[in-house]
Amino acid sequence: MTSRPPTGIRAMVILIRMSLRRRSNRLRKGFSFAFGKKRKGTSPAKRTATPRKSGRRSLISVLALGFLFVASGTMIWSMLLTNLCRHISAQAETSVAQNEAGEPTADASGAKSKEVIPPWEIYRLWPSDSREDRLIGILGFVLFLLVFSTLCVDLGIRNVDLGKAEWDMEWLSSLPVSTHLLFAAKLAEYAVTSPFLWMFILPFLIAMFVAAGFAFWSILLAFSTAIVIALILAALRLLIETWVKKKVSKPLTKTIQAGITVIGISLFWGTWLANSQPRILAFLVRASDYMPAPALWAPWVAPVMLCRAGAWVWAPTAAIILGGAAIFIAAIAGSSRLVRDGLIVAGGAYVGTRSRSAKSPRPRWIKQRFKGLIGKDLTLLFRDRNILVQITVLPALLFAYQLLARPMLFESTRVDFRSASALAFGMGAFVLMTGVTATATPEFKSMWLLFTFPMKLRRAMEARVRLWGVIAGGICFIVLAIVFIKAPTIGADAFLRAGLALAGIFIYSRVAVALCVMYADPFESDPQQRIRPEMVMLFMLLAGMYAVVIYAPTVYASISALFLSILLAYSIWQAALDRMRLILDPVVQPRHKIGLIDGLVAAYIFFFIQGLAGIAFHAANTVPSAKSLIMIYSFAAFFATLLTAYFFFRVKVPNLLETIGLRSSGENRVRWPKALAKGLFWGLLAAVFAVFYLNLIELSPMLQELKKQSLQLFSNETERQIGWLALLMLVAAPLFEEYIFRGLVFRGMRRTSRPVVAIVGSAVVFAMAHPAISALPVFGLGIAAAIAFERSGLLIAPIAAHVTYNAAVLAAQMAGKA
Amino acid sequence: MQDKIIQTVGLAKRFGEFEAVGGIDLEVFRGEIFTLLGPNGAGKTTTLRMLMGVLQPTGGTARIDGLDCFREREKVMTRVGYLPEEPIFYDYLRGREIINFVGEMHGLSEADIAAASEPLMERLKLDDALDEYAVNYSRGMKKKLALVCALMHDPALLMLDEPTAGMDPYATREVHELMQQRTERGHTVLFSTHLLDQAEKLCDRAGILFKGKLAAVGQLDELRQNLSEDSSLEEIYFSLTQDGVEDNIPENLSK
């Protein structure tokens, strides 16, 4: 009985279904069910789809994230449309005043020019008649730029396939299905997986149609045109890819890829910046005049013509559909024709030389100076043109764009060093992000080699941190140097901000490597997915938070924010170290051990709840009494304690009670009375220091002012409420605070640091959690409590210390008042 | 009583619901060639990976020279050389550069690296291709390169996962001679394979793994006891690895 291979639609359906199933397996949580029940006494149930530890992404979160992206993208593009509409209306008016820079100022409606208009109202600004033609022309140009840059990006660095020797088409072509169908299926796959298109072009289309007045139809219209554009892009990509694979040698391919990526990203970035930078918008408008009118009929640009008021709809629609179909068919036919004599790929991969050679061809300067891990990383870096372009040319482009957008950066009489430092840091962070992920991705298959070396795996991580810290730091330094040279005046503040930027790079190089390890999936076959995209988003978020450090108003605020950043980096690093040992194990998750990150989360919950309460009071326009403040404080601490304790219990932290200090551990089996005594002793020491400090306050006017500010809340308390105060300050605060700051923060740090580091670190966090006036004595308490905890191993010791301290301070203050 | 270099007690590894290795007690003595046999999916590579500290056992312990394989991996690696089944190397490094890198990471000086690697490369006929990027090597060449990397630091224990799969007959013969020379110098060799005739020629002791459990372990004579005096390893193997036989493993055979 002969079987006939599927043809036509059926074959396409099978191919597409396989591709979709691959994706859905990756997204699905949990197992598929085993067939039949387990029988007793025999071997375990048949192998089911073992869920890998990194494979659990929920479909819902992906969709939610996607929706968020599209929505925010639409908002941003709406700004462009608003500005364009205004610009055109303004230009059409002959009597427009212009400033020296040549930018049009007030439009016909006068004062309303700076008003922010929501996307669904832009249609009111939509011009009519000949001005509408101009707008359509400009929009067509923008869409053309976007599509072109997306094509470049899709073919460029992201496209790992292009430079590889193997190609999954070779495997698929062993199936009895015609080449046309294989290419069609591949094209469909490409259409779905172009992130730039769905993240940027789709929102643009939505914004455009909404602005043109299509209201709710915009979504449908945008989606359908996006699908057509997606297919066109995929078709072009397929054709170009096939041609390059067949005709172009590998080294040349890599160079072309690098060049295309640069072009694509710079075009895209320029278009994106037009949203917010008027100069770039004006430039774009002028450039669009050079686009010939017939170009508007190209199927990937034609959607803009649908926005024209009037009965023009059928012509552009026909252009889009017919043109799109023509390109689609041409690409498939073209690709099939290119491979009709076989799928042999041009050249091999990078070809070295096969000969007996005594001299090592590695660049001499690398060979002599750098050995081991850093030497290997450097050698690989210098041989990969793609990554080199990403970390040199692209940052330079970014810098050039910033200068183009804001030439005032250097020429003002007073350079804003905060912005300059932030820019320098941003560029360094960009290099970190791209460099670390790009060099990590090809490493995973060779990671087994690291396991055979007699060294701890963290050394590989440290080498990476050092290398990229220097590279990104170098770029940051160059930018800072340029700013310093061109700035007319340089003050102490400039050096501070510059120093903060550089420090940030060194901190974040650690964060980048740690996040790579945390989000790595070495077993993923698609190289693009080996480091999950969440890593990039999280890194961008965290790097954005560093802006707080650079822009902080006072030096004290900067330093404390800097310290928090260091702690954050430390906690992420700790978590990554835990994971690194098991990185090649497909199933085992490291058992959660209490680390600094748990302390930081607990502290965060603690502050967050107090912050919420503060907002509530503010909204209700009431000033909270000391009693309610202290109650909220205690509740927040209690809640943070409960939540974290429950979490630890659920994930079965090993030795939970010993780590927190509720039970004494083996080596120093101290009984609780002795621990209590130690605590009292150290608490007294800290109290003595505090009382001394209290007296010191009287002598310093600055500190007195601070004290007045923080004691304002206590000034009108009655006797009864002081009772409450005492109760909570002597019981609740010590109990929960010690759990968080000693049990979690201190112990979390102690797991991977020397005692000194952990003691001082936890004390600083503790001090920062209290008002500025009491920072110093609270720091003393933090040190004392941590020492007591370290010496005794039981939480009762620091609790006793804290109670002693609070009692002493309370007594001193009451005595002072009386 | 011979000195044990490898000792596992109840070593087990579970992937989700699937038990890849179900509690094996393996002993390998110093100076012998031990071979691990078993059908596809029996758990040979998983066992080797646990011995290399790449995987964390879900049960039991594995020790090499008394050191825990997972927790004290760095110390263990000074004494172990490993050849995986499918070695993959960094894309854009040449063979020579990879050898230098591995040597540096084991703490060897340039002279030591040259002294250790050159004779090996000549023997395995690899010296011609050293300036080629490793990603362009054929499968057999990659294995040869990995073997050189594994032997450079003169390890006391050499672990090989399917060492001669993909190698031509010359290289196969060289590898076998290498293995025998190592034991003549007092080192140990542990290798896993499908190829029963090779195993029969080379090994001192053998362990037969089936569905994650040790169906039999011992010298060939001991393994023959259950069948007949002149049964080949092939016959022993087939008799022990049929479906359903794992419930009836005789006590004295699996230890």
mmCIF file of N, CA, C and O in Angstrom, chain A residues 31 38 44 47 50 254 349-350 352-357 361-362 371-373 376 379-380 383 443 445-446 448 451-457 581-582 584-588, chain B residues 13-19 52-56 70 73-74 77-78 82 84 87-90 92-94 96-97 101-102 104-106 110 127-128 131-133 136 247:
data_model
loop_
_atom_site.group_PDB
_atom_site.id
_atom_site.type_symbol
_atom_site.label_atom_id
_atom_site.label_comp_id
_atom_site.label_asym_id
_atom_site.label_seq_id
_atom_site.Cartn_x
_atom_site.Cartn_y
_atom_site.Cartn_z
ATOM 1 N N PHE A 31 3.227 19.379 33.016
ATOM 2 C CA PHE A 31 3.365 18.190 32.168
ATOM 3 C C PHE A 31 2.184 18.005 31.260
ATOM 4 O O PHE A 31 1.137 18.567 31.434
ATOM 5 N N LYS A 38 0.396 4.433 37.068
ATOM 6 C CA LYS A 38 1.639 3.734 37.378
ATOM 7 C C LYS A 38 1.298 2.402 37.991
ATOM 8 O O LYS A 38 0.491 2.326 38.913
ATOM 9 N N PRO A 44 9.214 3.138 36.530
ATOM 10 C CA PRO A 44 8.354 4.332 36.601
ATOM 11 C C PRO A 44 7.553 4.522 35.328
ATOM 12 O O PRO A 44 7.856 3.954 34.299
ATOM 13 N N ARG A 47 8.066 7.990 30.036
ATOM 14 C CA ARG A 47 8.573 9.355 30.110
ATOM 15 C C ARG A 47 7.536 10.326 29.591
ATOM 16 O O ARG A 47 7.054 10.205 28.487
ATOM 17 N N THR A 50 8.827 16.164 30.385
ATOM 18 C CA THR A 50 9.380 16.724 31.615
ATOM 19 C C THR A 50 9.487 18.231 31.486
ATOM 20 O O THR A 50 10.113 18.733 30.572
ATOM 21 N N LYS A 254 28.909 38.145 7.226
ATOM 22 C CA LYS A 254 28.954 38.755 8.545
ATOM 23 C C LYS A 254 29.141 40.258 8.449
ATOM 24 O O LYS A 254 28.548 41.032 9.193
ATOM 25 N N ALA A 349 31.884 27.580 7.080
ATOM 26 C CA ALA A 349 31.877 28.641 8.087
ATOM 27 C C ALA A 349 33.263 29.291 8.018
ATOM 28 O O ALA A 349 34.019 29.038 7.115
ATOM 29 N N TYR A 350 33.559 30.114 8.998
ATOM 30 C CA TYR A 350 34.883 30.733 8.987
ATOM 31 C C TYR A 350 35.968 29.709 8.721
ATOM 32 O O TYR A 350 36.063 28.707 9.394
ATOM 33 N N GLY A 352 39.784 28.822 8.740
ATOM 34 C CA GLY A 352 41.158 29.159 9.147
ATOM 35 C C GLY A 352 42.092 28.543 8.135
ATOM 36 O O GLY A 352 41.714 28.254 7.016
ATOM 37 N N THR A 353 43.284 28.278 8.494
ATOM 38 C CA THR A 353 44.194 27.625 7.539
ATOM 39 C C THR A 353 44.578 26.266 8.056
ATOM 40 O O THR A 353 44.815 26.077 9.237
ATOM 41 N N ARG A 354 44.629 25.301 7.150
ATOM 42 C CA ARG A 354 45.068 23.979 7.571
ATOM 43 C C ARG A 354 46.502 23.793 7.139
ATOM 44 O O ARG A 354 46.780 23.442 6.013
ATOM 45 N N SER A 355 47.399 24.082 8.040
ATOM 46 C CA SER A 355 48.788 23.861 7.674
ATOM 47 C C SER A 355 49.590 23.732 8.952
ATOM 48 O O SER A 355 49.137 24.084 10.026
ATOM 49 N N ARG A 356 50.753 23.259 8.803
ATOM 50 C CA ARG A 356 51.610 23.126 9.964
ATOM 51 C C ARG A 356 52.214 24.486 10.244
ATOM 52 O O ARG A 356 52.987 24.999 9.475
ATOM 53 N N SER A 357 51.850 25.061 11.329
ATOM 54 C CA SER A 357 52.344 26.407 11.582
ATOM 55 C C SER A 357 52.861 26.484 13.005
ATOM 56 O O SER A 357 52.160 26.144 13.939
ATOM 57 N N PRO A 361 48.481 32.055 15.672
ATOM 58 C CA PRO A 361 47.937 33.220 14.969
ATOM 59 C C PRO A 361 47.090 34.145 15.830
ATOM 60 O O PRO A 361 46.506 35.074 15.328
ATOM 61 N N ARG A 362 46.983 33.899 17.120
ATOM 62 C CA ARG A 362 46.178 34.799 17.934
ATOM 63 C C ARG A 362 46.869 36.147 17.984
ATOM 64 O O ARG A 362 48.081 36.201 18.061
ATOM 65 N N LYS A 371 45.675 35.959 29.771
ATOM 66 C CA LYS A 371 45.590 34.511 29.699
ATOM 67 C C LYS A 371 44.247 34.056 30.231
ATOM 68 O O LYS A 371 43.474 34.837 30.753
ATOM 69 N N GLY A 372 44.058 32.770 30.103
ATOM 70 C CA GLY A 372 42.907 32.170 30.760
ATOM 71 C C GLY A 372 41.588 32.708 30.240
ATOM 72 O O GLY A 372 41.403 32.954 29.051
ATOM 73 N N LEU A 373 40.668 32.917 31.162
ATOM 74 C CA LEU A 373 39.300 33.233 30.796
ATOM 75 C C LEU A 373 39.204 34.565 30.069
ATOM 76 O O LEU A 373 38.521 34.684 29.058
ATOM 77 N N LYS A 376 40.527 34.324 26.539
ATOM 78 C CA LYS A 376 39.600 33.644 25.641
ATOM 79 C C LYS A 376 38.458 34.572 25.264
ATOM 80 O O LYS A 376 38.086 34.678 24.093
ATOM 81 N N THR A 379 39.669 37.211 22.813
ATOM 82 C CA THR A 379 39.914 36.658 21.480
ATOM 83 C C THR A 379 38.602 36.456 20.740
ATOM 84 O O THR A 379 38.470 36.850 19.575
ATOM 85 N N LEU A 380 37.644 35.845 21.420
ATOM 86 C CA LEU A 380 36.356 35.602 20.777
ATOM 87 C C LEU A 380 35.677 36.904 20.418
ATOM 88 O O LEU A 380 35.066 37.031 19.358
ATOM 89 N N ARG A 383 37.030 38.471 17.305
ATOM 90 C CA ARG A 383 36.791 37.748 16.061
ATOM 91 C C ARG A 383 35.345 37.819 15.620
ATOM 92 O O ARG A 383 35.009 37.363 14.546
ATOM 93 N N GLU A 443 27.956 30.765 24.163
ATOM 94 C CA GLU A 443 28.801 30.046 25.116
ATOM 95 C C GLU A 443 28.181 28.781 25.633
ATOM 96 O O GLU A 443 28.861 27.887 26.093
ATOM 97 N N LYS A 445 26.734 26.079 24.667
ATOM 98 C CA LYS A 445 27.036 24.722 24.240
ATOM 99 C C LYS A 445 28.421 24.277 24.687
ATOM 100 O O LYS A 445 28.698 23.090 24.792
ATOM 101 N N SER A 446 29.319 25.240 24.897
ATOM 102 C CA SER A 446 30.679 24.850 25.301
ATOM 103 C C SER A 446 30.879 24.953 26.800
ATOM 104 O O SER A 446 31.997 24.851 27.285
ATOM 105 N N TRP A 448 30.292 22.983 29.128
ATOM 106 C CA TRP A 448 30.772 21.770 29.792
ATOM 107 C C TRP A 448 32.267 21.872 30.056
ATOM 108 O O TRP A 448 32.788 21.335 31.045
ATOM 109 N N PHE A 451 33.252 23.211 33.333
ATOM 110 C CA PHE A 451 33.064 22.301 34.457
ATOM 111 C C PHE A 451 34.247 21.365 34.651
ATOM 112 O O PHE A 451 34.409 20.784 35.715
ATOM 113 N N THR A 452 35.061 21.209 33.606
ATOM 114 C CA THR A 452 36.197 20.296 33.761
ATOM 115 C C THR A 452 37.411 20.980 34.373
ATOM 116 O O THR A 452 38.418 20.336 34.623
ATOM 117 N N PHE A 453 37.333 22.268 34.600
ATOM 118 C CA PHE A 453 38.486 22.964 35.154
ATOM 119 C C PHE A 453 38.446 22.927 36.671
ATOM 120 O O PHE A 453 37.385 22.975 37.277
ATOM 121 N N PRO A 454 39.630 22.903 37.297
ATOM 122 C CA PRO A 454 39.652 22.881 38.759
ATOM 123 C C PRO A 454 39.469 24.283 39.324
ATOM 124 O O PRO A 454 40.320 24.798 40.031
ATOM 125 N N MET A 455 38.354 24.893 39.012
ATOM 126 C CA MET A 455 38.117 26.226 39.547
ATOM 127 C C MET A 455 36.636 26.366 39.842
ATOM 128 O O MET A 455 35.805 25.662 39.247
ATOM 129 N N LYS A 456 36.321 27.271 40.737
ATOM 130 C CA LYS A 456 34.913 27.526 40.996
ATOM 131 C C LYS A 456 34.308 28.242 39.788
ATOM 132 O O LYS A 456 34.956 29.073 39.178
ATOM 133 N N LEU A 457 33.064 27.907 39.490
ATOM 134 C CA LEU A 457 32.433 28.481 38.315
ATOM 135 C C LEU A 457 32.310 29.990 38.419
ATOM 136 O O LEU A 457 32.226 30.697 37.417
ATOM 137 N N ARG A 581 25.920 26.900 39.683
ATOM 138 C CA ARG A 581 26.388 25.522 39.819
ATOM 139 C C ARG A 581 25.476 24.542 39.122
ATOM 140 O O ARG A 581 25.899 23.480 38.701
ATOM 141 N N LEU A 582 24.208 24.906 39.042
ATOM 142 C CA LEU A 582 23.244 23.955 38.500
ATOM 143 C C LEU A 582 22.805 24.330 37.105
ATOM 144 O O LEU A 582 21.792 23.860 36.626
ATOM 145 N N LEU A 584 23.778 23.611 34.193
ATOM 146 C CA LEU A 584 23.663 22.581 33.162
ATOM 147 C C LEU A 584 22.761 21.436 33.603
ATOM 148 O O LEU A 584 22.678 20.422 32.921
ATOM 149 N N ASP A 585 22.112 21.585 34.702
ATOM 150 C CA ASP A 585 21.179 20.565 35.148
ATOM 151 C C ASP A 585 19.796 20.964 34.669
ATOM 152 O O ASP A 585 19.294 22.004 35.068
ATOM 153 N N PRO A 586 19.169 20.141 33.853
ATOM 154 C CA PRO A 586 17.918 20.589 33.247
ATOM 155 C C PRO A 586 16.746 20.683 34.209
ATOM 156 O O PRO A 586 15.772 21.352 33.907
ATOM 157 N N VAL A 587 16.795 20.009 35.353
ATOM 158 C CA VAL A 587 15.615 20.061 36.201
ATOM 159 C C VAL A 587 15.832 20.647 37.582
ATOM 160 O O VAL A 587 14.958 21.283 38.118
ATOM 161 N N VAL A 588 16.985 20.405 38.182
ATOM 162 C CA VAL A 588 17.102 20.784 39.585
ATOM 163 C C VAL A 588 17.148 22.292 39.741
ATOM 164 O O VAL A 588 17.964 22.967 39.129
ATOM 165 N N LYS B 13 19.201 9.870 40.103
ATOM 166 C CA LYS B 13 18.871 11.142 39.434
ATOM 167 C C LYS B 13 17.504 11.026 38.813
ATOM 168 O O LYS B 13 17.227 10.099 38.066
ATOM 169 N N ARG B 14 16.699 11.985 39.146
ATOM 170 C CA ARG B 14 15.315 11.958 38.693
ATOM 171 C C ARG B 14 15.048 13.223 37.883
ATOM 172 O O ARG B 14 15.359 14.317 38.324
ATOM 173 N N PHE B 15 14.494 13.062 36.686
ATOM 174 C CA PHE B 15 14.102 14.232 35.901
ATOM 175 C C PHE B 15 12.593 14.320 35.925
ATOM 176 O O PHE B 15 11.912 13.620 35.186
ATOM 177 N N GLY B 16 12.058 15.146 36.790
ATOM 178 C CA GLY B 16 10.608 15.214 36.894
ATOM 179 C C GLY B 16 10.091 13.882 37.409
ATOM 180 O O GLY B 16 10.429 13.435 38.489
ATOM 181 N N GLU B 17 9.253 13.227 36.604
ATOM 182 C CA GLU B 17 8.724 11.942 37.035
ATOM 183 C C GLU B 17 9.626 10.789 36.623
ATOM 184 O O GLU B 17 9.434 9.659 37.030
ATOM 185 N N PHE B 18 10.573 11.092 35.758
ATOM 186 C CA PHE B 18 11.349 10.014 35.162
ATOM 187 C C PHE B 18 12.604 9.765 35.979
ATOM 188 O O PHE B 18 13.377 10.672 36.256
ATOM 189 N N GLU B 19 12.827 8.506 36.350
ATOM 190 C CA GLU B 19 14.007 8.165 37.133
ATOM 191 C C GLU B 19 15.089 7.693 36.178
ATOM 192 O O GLU B 19 15.073 6.552 35.713
ATOM 193 N N MET B 52 30.911 14.021 37.136
ATOM 194 C CA MET B 52 31.638 15.230 36.745
ATOM 195 C C MET B 52 31.134 16.455 37.479
ATOM 196 O O MET B 52 31.659 17.544 37.281
ATOM 197 N N GLY B 53 30.107 16.317 38.294
ATOM 198 C CA GLY B 53 29.600 17.483 39.007
ATOM 199 C C GLY B 53 28.759 18.411 38.156
ATOM 200 O O GLY B 53 28.446 19.520 38.568
ATOM 201 N N VAL B 54 28.406 17.979 36.956
ATOM 202 C CA VAL B 54 27.564 18.822 36.105
ATOM 203 C C VAL B 54 26.109 18.735 36.562
ATOM 204 O O VAL B 54 25.383 19.714 36.545
ATOM 205 N N LEU B 55 25.702 17.520 36.979
ATOM 206 C CA LEU B 55 24.343 17.332 37.483
ATOM 207 C C LEU B 55 24.403 17.090 38.989
ATOM 208 O O LEU B 55 25.326 16.448 39.477
ATOM 209 N N GLN B 56 23.397 17.595 39.677
ATOM 210 C CA GLN B 56 23.336 17.323 41.108
ATOM 211 C C GLN B 56 22.484 16.079 41.331
ATOM 212 O O GLN B 56 21.347 16.026 40.868
ATOM 213 N N PHE B 70 29.894 16.651 43.507
ATOM 214 C CA PHE B 70 29.176 17.888 43.235
ATOM 215 C C PHE B 70 29.662 19.041 44.108
ATOM 216 O O PHE B 70 29.944 20.120 43.625
ATOM 217 N N ARG B 73 33.638 19.923 43.516
ATOM 218 C CA ARG B 73 33.971 19.668 42.115
ATOM 219 C C ARG B 73 35.335 20.212 41.742
ATOM 220 O O ARG B 73 36.081 19.585 40.988
ATOM 221 N N GLU B 74 35.662 21.417 42.244
ATOM 222 C CA GLU B 74 36.936 22.022 41.817
ATOM 223 C C GLU B 74 38.108 21.139 42.204
ATOM 224 O O GLU B 74 39.085 21.008 41.448
ATOM 225 N N MET B 77 38.313 17.999 40.001
ATOM 226 C CA MET B 77 38.735 18.190 38.620
ATOM 227 C C MET B 77 40.245 18.223 38.443
ATOM 228 O O MET B 77 40.734 18.109 37.327
ATOM 229 N N THR B 78 40.976 18.377 39.539
ATOM 230 C CA THR B 78 42.427 18.309 39.373
ATOM 231 C C THR B 78 42.862 16.885 39.066
ATOM 232 O O THR B 78 43.934 16.651 38.550
ATOM 233 N N TYR B 82 37.980 14.447 31.310
ATOM 234 C CA TYR B 82 36.654 14.031 30.836
ATOM 235 C C TYR B 82 36.534 14.214 29.341
ATOM 236 O O TYR B 82 36.940 15.234 28.785
ATOM 237 N N PRO B 84 33.420 14.137 26.749
ATOM 238 C CA PRO B 84 31.979 13.933 26.599
ATOM 239 C C PRO B 84 31.662 13.260 25.269
ATOM 240 O O PRO B 84 32.520 13.139 24.410
ATOM 241 N N PRO B 87 31.569 16.556 22.133
ATOM 242 C CA PRO B 87 32.206 17.782 22.604
ATOM 243 C C PRO B 87 31.941 18.937 21.645
ATOM 244 O O PRO B 87 32.027 18.775 20.430
ATOM 245 N N ILE B 88 31.571 20.058 22.196
ATOM 246 C CA ILE B 88 31.354 21.261 21.390
ATOM 247 C C ILE B 88 32.280 22.339 21.928
ATOM 248 O O ILE B 88 32.355 22.539 23.129
ATOM 249 N N PHE B 89 32.956 23.002 21.013
ATOM 250 C CA PHE B 89 33.917 24.013 21.443
ATOM 251 C C PHE B 89 33.498 25.395 20.988
ATOM 252 O O PHE B 89 32.576 25.566 20.208
ATOM 253 N N TYR B 90 34.220 26.388 21.506
ATOM 254 C CA TYR B 90 33.903 27.773 21.139
ATOM 255 C C TYR B 90 34.073 27.957 19.643
ATOM 256 O O TYR B 90 35.051 27.541 19.058
ATOM 257 N N TYR B 92 34.802 30.417 17.438
ATOM 258 C CA TYR B 92 35.874 31.098 16.714
ATOM 259 C C TYR B 92 37.235 30.932 17.352
ATOM 260 O O TYR B 92 38.085 31.791 17.247
ATOM 261 N N LEU B 93 37.450 29.830 18.025
ATOM 262 C CA LEU B 93 38.789 29.574 18.528
ATOM 263 C C LEU B 93 39.419 28.452 17.725
ATOM 264 O O LEU B 93 38.766 27.474 17.384
ATOM 265 N N ARG B 94 40.710 28.606 17.459
ATOM 266 C CA ARG B 94 41.399 27.546 16.731
ATOM 267 C C ARG B 94 41.732 26.402 17.688
ATOM 268 O O ARG B 94 41.815 26.586 18.895
ATOM 269 N N ARG B 96 44.465 24.955 18.361
ATOM 270 C CA ARG B 96 45.653 25.233 19.168
ATOM 271 C C ARG B 96 45.307 26.164 20.334
ATOM 272 O O ARG B 96 45.785 25.995 21.447
ATOM 273 N N GLU B 97 44.459 27.156 20.041
ATOM 274 C CA GLU B 97 44.107 28.114 21.087
ATOM 275 C C GLU B 97 43.290 27.454 22.185
ATOM 276 O O GLU B 97 43.414 27.802 23.366
ATOM 277 N N PHE B 101 44.227 27.310 26.063
ATOM 278 C CA PHE B 101 43.267 27.797 27.055
ATOM 279 C C PHE B 101 43.037 26.756 28.146
ATOM 280 O O PHE B 101 43.121 27.052 29.344
ATOM 281 N N VAL B 102 42.794 25.519 27.722
ATOM 282 C CA VAL B 102 42.534 24.471 28.705
ATOM 283 C C VAL B 102 43.760 24.257 29.582
ATOM 284 O O VAL B 102 43.656 24.107 30.804
ATOM 285 N N GLU B 104 46.071 26.449 30.345
ATOM 286 C CA GLU B 104 46.189 27.563 31.289
ATOM 287 C C GLU B 104 45.219 27.402 32.441
ATOM 288 O O GLU B 104 45.544 27.710 33.590
ATOM 289 N N MET B 105 44.003 26.969 32.131
ATOM 290 C CA MET B 105 43.007 26.840 33.185
ATOM 291 C C MET B 105 43.332 25.717 34.154
ATOM 292 O O MET B 105 42.828 25.691 35.266
ATOM 293 N N HIS B 106 44.169 24.764 33.718
ATOM 294 C CA HIS B 106 44.594 23.720 34.658
ATOM 295 C C HIS B 106 45.881 24.104 35.365
ATOM 296 O O HIS B 106 46.436 23.305 36.117
ATOM 297 N N GLU B 110 53.340 27.391 29.722
ATOM 298 C CA GLU B 110 53.387 27.198 28.262
ATOM 299 C C GLU B 110 54.223 25.997 27.891
ATOM 300 O O GLU B 110 53.872 25.221 27.001
ATOM 301 N N ASP B 127 47.809 17.289 14.503
ATOM 302 C CA ASP B 127 48.603 18.502 14.407
ATOM 303 C C ASP B 127 48.413 19.261 13.099
ATOM 304 O O ASP B 127 48.710 20.432 13.012
ATOM 305 N N ASP B 128 47.918 18.608 12.111
ATOM 306 C CA ASP B 128 47.679 19.291 10.840
ATOM 307 C C ASP B 128 46.587 20.348 10.911
ATOM 308 O O ASP B 128 46.616 21.347 10.225
ATOM 309 N N ASP B 131 45.325 24.809 13.267
ATOM 310 C CA ASP B 131 45.065 26.225 13.017
ATOM 311 C C ASP B 131 43.694 26.437 12.402
ATOM 312 O O ASP B 131 43.384 27.526 11.944
ATOM 313 N N GLU B 132 42.919 25.416 12.402
ATOM 314 C CA GLU B 132 41.560 25.493 11.889
ATOM 315 C C GLU B 132 40.623 25.832 13.036
ATOM 316 O O GLU B 132 40.845 25.403 14.170
ATOM 317 N N TYR B 133 39.571 26.579 12.754
ATOM 318 C CA TYR B 133 38.596 26.866 13.804
ATOM 319 C C TYR B 133 37.903 25.568 14.213
ATOM 320 O O TYR B 133 37.464 24.806 13.373
ATOM 321 N N ASN B 136 34.832 23.899 12.697
ATOM 322 C CA ASN B 136 34.869 23.249 11.393
ATOM 323 C C ASN B 136 35.356 21.813 11.447
ATOM 324 O O ASN B 136 35.433 21.151 10.433
ATOM 325 N N ASP B 247 13.359 -7.154 37.204
ATOM 326 C CA ASP B 247 12.749 -7.550 38.473
ATOM 327 C C ASP B 247 13.423 -8.778 39.054
ATOM 328 O O ASP B 247 13.209 -9.130 40.197
#
